[in-house]
Short mmCIF file of C-alpha atoms in Angstrom, two decimals:
data_model
loop_
_atom_site.label_atom_id
_atom_site.label_comp_id
_atom_site.label_asym_id
_atom_site.label_seq_id
_atom_site.Cartn_x
_atom_site.Cartn_y
_atom_site.Cartn_z
CA UNK W 1301 -14.00 87.07 -78.44
CA UNK W 1302 -16.10 84.71 -80.59
CA UNK W 1303 -19.02 82.52 -79.40
CA UNK W 1304 -17.41 79.67 -79.90
CA UNK W 1305 -14.55 80.03 -77.80
CA UNK W 1306 -16.48 80.36 -74.41
CA UNK W 1307 -17.09 77.49 -71.95
CA UNK W 1308 -20.38 75.69 -71.53
CA UNK W 1309 -22.83 77.30 -69.51
CA UNK W 1310 -22.99 76.28 -65.90
CA UNK W 1311 -26.28 76.33 -63.49
CA UNK W 1312 -25.56 80.11 -62.86
CA UNK W 1313 -25.51 81.02 -66.62
CA UNK W 1314 -28.63 79.25 -67.40
CA UNK W 1315 -30.34 80.52 -64.10
CA UNK W 1316 -29.73 84.07 -65.75
CA UNK W 1317 -30.73 83.05 -69.27
CA UNK W 1318 -34.29 81.20 -67.54
CA UNK W 1319 -34.98 84.17 -65.31
CA UNK W 1320 -34.53 86.60 -68.13
CA UNK W 1321 -36.76 84.76 -70.44
CA UNK W 1322 -39.60 84.04 -67.86
CA UNK W 1323 -39.61 87.26 -65.78
CA UNK W 1324 -38.23 89.89 -68.36
CA UNK W 1325 -35.33 90.58 -66.73
CA UNK W 1326 -32.63 89.56 -64.18
CA UNK W 1327 -30.41 91.59 -61.52
CA UNK W 1328 -27.37 90.64 -59.57
CA UNK W 1329 -29.76 90.13 -56.23
CA UNK W 1330 -31.58 87.57 -58.10
CA UNK W 1331 -28.31 85.88 -58.49
CA UNK W 1332 -27.20 86.21 -55.10
CA UNK W 1333 -30.70 84.74 -53.71
CA UNK W 1334 -30.38 81.71 -56.25
CA UNK W 1335 -26.98 80.97 -55.42
CA UNK W 1336 -26.22 82.31 -52.04
CA UNK W 1337 -22.46 81.53 -52.16
CA UNK W 1338 -21.60 82.62 -55.39
CA UNK W 1339 -20.30 86.35 -54.50
CA UNK W 1340 -20.99 89.68 -56.09
CA UNK W 1341 -18.01 89.47 -58.33
CA UNK W 1342 -19.05 86.28 -59.97
CA UNK W 1343 -22.84 87.03 -59.87
CA UNK W 1344 -21.79 90.04 -61.93
CA UNK W 1345 -19.62 87.72 -64.31
CA UNK W 1346 -22.14 85.10 -64.98
CA UNK W 1347 -24.71 88.14 -65.76
CA UNK W 1348 -21.96 89.42 -68.24
CA UNK W 1349 -21.28 85.91 -69.61
CA UNK W 1350 -25.11 85.28 -70.35
CA UNK W 1351 -25.60 87.95 -72.17
CA UNK W 1352 -22.79 87.63 -74.52
CA UNK W 1353 -23.28 83.79 -74.92
CA UNK W 1354 -26.88 84.41 -75.90
CA UNK W 1355 -26.99 87.36 -77.73
CA UNK W 1356 -29.83 87.03 -79.81
CA UNK W 1357 -31.43 86.37 -76.19
CA UNK W 1358 -30.42 88.66 -73.93
CA UNK W 1359 -28.92 92.09 -73.44
CA UNK W 1360 -26.86 93.71 -71.22
CA UNK W 1361 -28.63 96.93 -69.84
CA UNK W 1362 -27.25 98.85 -66.82
CA UNK W 1363 -27.66 96.78 -63.72
CA UNK W 1364 -29.69 94.09 -65.65
CA UNK W 1365 -29.92 91.57 -68.16
CA UNK W 1366 -32.79 91.91 -70.19
CA UNK W 1367 -34.37 89.66 -72.50
CA UNK W 1368 -34.70 91.40 -76.19
CA UNK W 1369 -37.94 92.18 -78.33
CA UNK W 1370 -38.57 89.61 -80.65
CA UNK W 1371 -35.93 87.17 -78.78
CA UNK W 1372 -34.64 83.66 -80.00
CA UNK W 1373 -35.36 81.48 -77.10
CA UNK W 1374 -32.60 78.37 -76.96
CA UNK W 1375 -33.49 75.15 -75.91
CA UNK W 1376 -32.09 75.58 -72.02
CA UNK W 1377 -34.86 77.99 -71.41
CA UNK W 1378 -37.86 76.75 -73.46
CA UNK W 1379 -41.34 75.74 -72.26
CA UNK W 1380 -40.13 72.01 -72.08
CA UNK W 1381 -37.54 72.77 -69.65
CA UNK W 1382 -39.91 74.29 -67.46
CA UNK W 1383 -42.57 71.17 -67.68
CA UNK W 1384 -39.42 69.10 -66.68
CA UNK W 1385 -38.65 71.09 -63.58
CA UNK W 1386 -42.29 71.17 -62.61
CA UNK W 1387 -42.50 67.43 -63.27
CA UNK W 1388 -39.67 66.25 -61.32
CA UNK W 1389 -40.45 68.73 -58.40
CA UNK W 1390 -37.28 71.01 -59.37
CA UNK W 1391 -38.99 73.85 -58.13
CA UNK W 1392 -36.46 75.89 -56.52
CA UNK W 1393 -35.47 79.31 -57.68
CA UNK W 1394 -32.12 78.30 -59.08
CA UNK W 1395 -33.60 75.71 -61.22
CA UNK W 1396 -36.86 77.25 -62.75
CA UNK W 1397 -35.83 80.87 -62.73
CA UNK W 1398 -38.96 82.19 -61.15
CA UNK W 1399 -39.75 82.63 -57.17
CA UNK W 1400 -42.43 80.53 -55.14
CA UNK W 1401 -44.91 83.43 -54.98
CA UNK W 1402 -44.28 84.17 -58.63
CA UNK W 1403 -45.17 80.77 -59.82
CA UNK W 1404 -47.07 78.95 -57.21
CA UNK W 1405 -47.18 75.14 -57.67
CA UNK W 1406 -49.28 72.85 -55.64
CA UNK W 1407 -47.89 69.15 -56.09
CA UNK W 1408 -50.86 66.73 -55.44
CA UNK W 1409 -49.49 62.77 -54.89
CA UNK W 1410 -52.60 60.25 -54.70
CA UNK W 1411 -50.07 57.54 -54.13
CA UNK W 1412 -47.36 56.16 -51.83
CA UNK W 1413 -44.27 55.71 -53.90
CA UNK W 1414 -41.87 53.73 -51.77
CA UNK W 1415 -42.14 50.28 -49.85
CA UNK W 1416 -43.89 50.08 -46.58
CA UNK W 1417 -40.83 49.25 -44.27
CA UNK W 1418 -37.68 51.83 -44.32
CA UNK W 1419 -34.62 50.61 -45.73
CA UNK W 1420 -36.36 48.12 -48.40
CA UNK W 1421 -35.81 50.44 -51.43
CA UNK W 1422 -32.04 50.66 -50.40
CA UNK W 1423 -31.56 46.68 -50.59
CA UNK W 1424 -33.56 46.82 -54.03
CA UNK W 1425 -31.32 49.62 -55.47
CA UNK W 1426 -28.31 48.24 -54.07
CA UNK W 1427 -28.98 44.74 -55.72
CA UNK W 1428 -29.55 46.82 -59.17
CA UNK W 1429 -26.34 48.60 -58.67
CA UNK W 1430 -24.23 45.60 -58.07
CA UNK W 1431 -26.70 43.08 -60.33
CA UNK W 1432 -27.64 40.88 -57.81
CA UNK W 1433 -30.74 38.89 -56.88
CA UNK W 1434 -32.84 40.48 -54.00
CA UNK W 1435 -35.65 38.78 -51.94
CA UNK W 1436 -39.14 41.27 -51.74
CA UNK W 1437 -41.81 40.60 -49.25
CA UNK W 1438 -44.69 41.38 -52.13
CA UNK W 1439 -48.20 41.33 -52.77
CA UNK W 1440 -50.12 41.59 -55.64
CA UNK W 1441 -53.82 42.39 -56.84
CA UNK W 1442 -54.72 38.57 -58.10
CA UNK W 1443 -58.01 37.35 -56.01
CA UNK W 1444 -57.08 35.91 -52.67
CA UNK W 1445 -53.30 36.93 -52.92
CA UNK W 1446 -51.23 37.15 -49.80
CA UNK W 1447 -47.75 38.73 -49.31
CA UNK W 1448 -44.93 36.21 -49.87
CA UNK W 1449 -41.24 36.47 -49.88
CA UNK W 1450 -40.23 36.30 -53.92
CA UNK W 1451 -36.63 36.06 -55.23
CA UNK W 1452 -35.89 38.57 -58.45
CA UNK W 1453 -33.24 39.61 -60.28
CA UNK W 1454 -34.14 43.71 -60.59
CA UNK W 1455 -32.95 45.61 -64.11
CA UNK W 1456 -33.94 48.85 -62.81
CA UNK W 1457 -37.08 51.29 -61.61
CA UNK W 1458 -39.49 52.75 -64.05
CA UNK W 1459 -42.09 55.34 -63.35
CA UNK W 1460 -45.50 54.80 -65.09
CA UNK W 1461 -47.64 57.74 -64.64
CA UNK W 1462 -47.77 58.51 -60.64
CA UNK W 1463 -46.56 54.96 -60.04
CA UNK W 1464 -43.10 53.75 -59.25
CA UNK W 1465 -42.28 50.03 -60.22
CA UNK W 1466 -39.40 47.52 -60.03
CA UNK W 1467 -38.72 46.02 -63.31
CA UNK W 1468 -37.07 42.61 -62.33
CA UNK W 1469 -36.68 38.97 -63.70
CA UNK W 1470 -38.41 36.82 -61.74
CA UNK W 1471 -36.33 33.89 -60.50
CA UNK W 1472 -39.14 31.35 -59.25
CA UNK W 1473 -40.76 31.21 -62.71
CA UNK W 1474 -39.94 29.14 -65.67
CA UNK W 1475 -37.66 31.01 -67.99
CA UNK W 1476 -37.11 34.10 -65.75
CA UNK W 1477 -39.62 36.36 -67.28
CA UNK W 1478 -39.54 39.69 -66.75
CA UNK W 1479 -42.26 41.23 -64.66
CA UNK W 1480 -42.89 44.55 -62.72
CA UNK W 1481 -43.20 44.98 -59.28
CA UNK W 1482 -45.30 47.99 -57.80
CA UNK W 1483 -42.92 49.65 -55.16
CA UNK W 1484 -45.49 50.66 -52.48
CA UNK W 1485 -46.91 47.11 -52.27
CA UNK W 1486 -43.49 45.94 -51.10
CA UNK W 1487 -43.77 45.00 -47.72
CA UNK W 1488 -39.86 44.59 -47.07
CA UNK W 1489 -37.01 43.55 -48.63
CA UNK W 1490 -33.54 41.75 -47.88
CA UNK W 1491 -30.36 40.93 -49.55
CA UNK W 1492 -29.83 37.19 -50.63
CA UNK W 1493 -26.83 34.94 -51.34
CA UNK W 1494 -28.54 32.93 -54.14
CA UNK W 1495 -26.41 32.34 -56.89
CA UNK W 1496 -28.01 33.16 -60.37
CA UNK W 1497 -29.06 30.22 -62.34
CA UNK W 1498 -26.47 28.98 -64.70
CA UNK W 1499 -29.06 29.21 -67.68
CA UNK W 1500 -30.12 32.67 -66.99
CA UNK W 1501 -29.73 35.55 -69.66
CA UNK W 1502 -29.82 38.87 -68.07
CA UNK W 1503 -32.73 41.01 -69.47
CA UNK W 1504 -32.40 45.13 -69.64
CA UNK W 1505 -35.06 47.20 -68.19
CA UNK W 1506 -35.79 48.55 -71.21
CA UNK W 1507 -39.22 48.20 -72.91
CA UNK W 1508 -40.06 48.41 -76.26
CA UNK W 1509 -42.72 51.07 -77.93
CA UNK W 1510 -45.64 49.70 -79.69
CA UNK W 1511 -47.86 51.51 -82.47
CA UNK W 1512 -51.47 51.06 -81.34
CA UNK W 1513 -54.62 52.35 -83.47
CA UNK W 1514 -57.59 53.93 -81.79
CA UNK W 1515 -60.41 55.86 -82.36
CA UNK W 1516 -62.24 58.60 -80.30
CA UNK W 1517 -65.55 58.52 -78.80
CA UNK W 1518 -67.97 59.99 -81.32
CA UNK W 1519 -69.40 61.88 -78.75
CA UNK W 1520 -66.48 64.03 -78.45
CA UNK W 1521 -66.30 67.33 -80.40
CA UNK W 1522 -63.92 68.14 -82.73
CA UNK W 1523 -61.52 70.64 -80.13
CA UNK W 1524 -62.25 67.92 -77.71
CA UNK W 1525 -60.64 65.42 -79.78
CA UNK W 1526 -57.54 68.00 -80.93
CA UNK W 1527 -56.93 68.81 -76.96
CA UNK W 1528 -57.08 64.74 -76.17
CA UNK W 1529 -54.92 63.96 -79.51
CA UNK W 1530 -52.16 66.27 -77.83
CA UNK W 1531 -52.81 65.08 -74.09
CA UNK W 1532 -52.50 61.71 -75.14
CA UNK W 1533 -50.02 61.47 -77.67
CA UNK W 1534 -52.02 60.32 -80.45
CA UNK W 1535 -50.91 61.23 -84.04
CA UNK W 1536 -53.09 59.96 -87.13
CA UNK W 1537 -55.06 57.66 -84.80
CA UNK W 1538 -52.00 56.22 -83.79
CA UNK W 1539 -50.49 56.05 -79.98
CA UNK W 1540 -46.80 54.74 -79.30
CA UNK W 1541 -46.74 53.36 -76.00
CA UNK W 1542 -44.25 50.84 -73.78
CA UNK W 1543 -45.31 47.50 -73.83
CA UNK W 1544 -45.25 47.35 -70.46
CA UNK W 1545 -47.34 50.00 -69.86
CA UNK W 1546 -50.29 49.55 -72.65
CA UNK W 1547 -52.76 47.86 -70.17
CA UNK W 1548 -52.54 50.79 -67.68
CA UNK W 1549 -53.27 53.53 -70.56
CA UNK W 1550 -56.23 51.77 -72.13
CA UNK W 1551 -57.80 50.89 -68.35
CA UNK W 1552 -57.07 54.62 -67.57
CA UNK W 1553 -58.56 56.42 -70.77
CA UNK W 1554 -60.99 53.45 -72.14
CA UNK W 1555 -63.44 50.95 -71.20
CA UNK W 1556 -60.88 48.22 -71.10
CA UNK W 1557 -61.86 46.25 -68.13
CA UNK W 1558 -59.22 44.79 -65.34
CA UNK W 1559 -57.30 41.52 -65.60
CA UNK W 1560 -60.40 38.71 -64.85
CA UNK W 1561 -58.08 37.32 -61.86
CA UNK W 1562 -57.59 40.74 -60.12
CA UNK W 1563 -59.93 42.57 -57.51
CA UNK W 1564 -60.74 45.68 -59.17
CA UNK W 1565 -61.85 48.19 -58.27
CA UNK W 1566 -60.03 48.37 -54.65
CA UNK W 1567 -62.40 51.07 -53.31
CA UNK W 1568 -65.65 52.15 -53.34
CA UNK W 1569 -66.57 55.63 -52.28
CA UNK W 1570 -69.00 55.90 -49.40
CA UNK W 1571 -71.65 58.34 -50.35
CA UNK W 1572 -72.69 60.47 -47.39
#
C-alpha cells in the first residue's frame, strides 16, 4: 500500500512518533499507558501504522517501534512541537511522549490569570462569542484610579507574556477606541442589555506588527548579543512586535520608563 493512501495520523499515531523520536523507541505498554482505553489490538495497529507512515523516521523491530539511525524528523515531532506543549502546559505523557519522571517540568507563575470573582470570565467570554457589550468592574494603574464599572464591546482575548488581557472597544470613549483590559484587574463582570451605538464599526482583536530598530548595550559581549538576539526575536537590529505589546516589551528589556500617569513600580522589596 502506498503512503499516499493512508488516512491522516491521529493522536495515538503521533504519540508513537514522538515517543520514538524523544526516547528512542516505543512499546505497546507505552501506548496503553498513554491511552488507557485503546486496547491491545488498536495499540499494536497504531504502532504498525506509525512505522509505515514515517518510514524514514521509524522502523518496526520485534515488540517495539524504534528511531532509525540518521532519521528524518517530521514537523509533528520536532522541537517546536515540544516547546508548544511545555508553554501551554500540555505535559501529559500522551502529548509529549515523555513521562513526568523522564522530563520533569516545573511551571512557575508570577501572576493570576483570571478575574477576581468567579463567573466574571464566563460573562466576558459569552460577550465575545455572541458579539455583544458587557460591563466590567475594572481598575487600571493610573494615579488615584479606583475600580468602576465600564461598558465595553469585547473582540477577544490575548496573552502578552504571562498576562491575559481583554481586547475591547471602549463604548464610553469618543470613537470607541480599541483598548486592553488586564483580566486579573477585573473585579467583576455582568451581562449588559445596552444597545450598540449606531455609528460603531466593529474592530477585530488582531494586532498589526511594527518593525522597530534596536541596538544592544555596548557592554554585552558578542556571545551575549547573539543569545539575546535569538531570545528576543531580533534580526539585523530590528524586532517585529505587535503594536499593543511594544510598550511592555521595551519596559521589560530596556530602560523605557512607565507612563507618566501610572503608579510604577507597584511593589518594593523589603530588605531583611
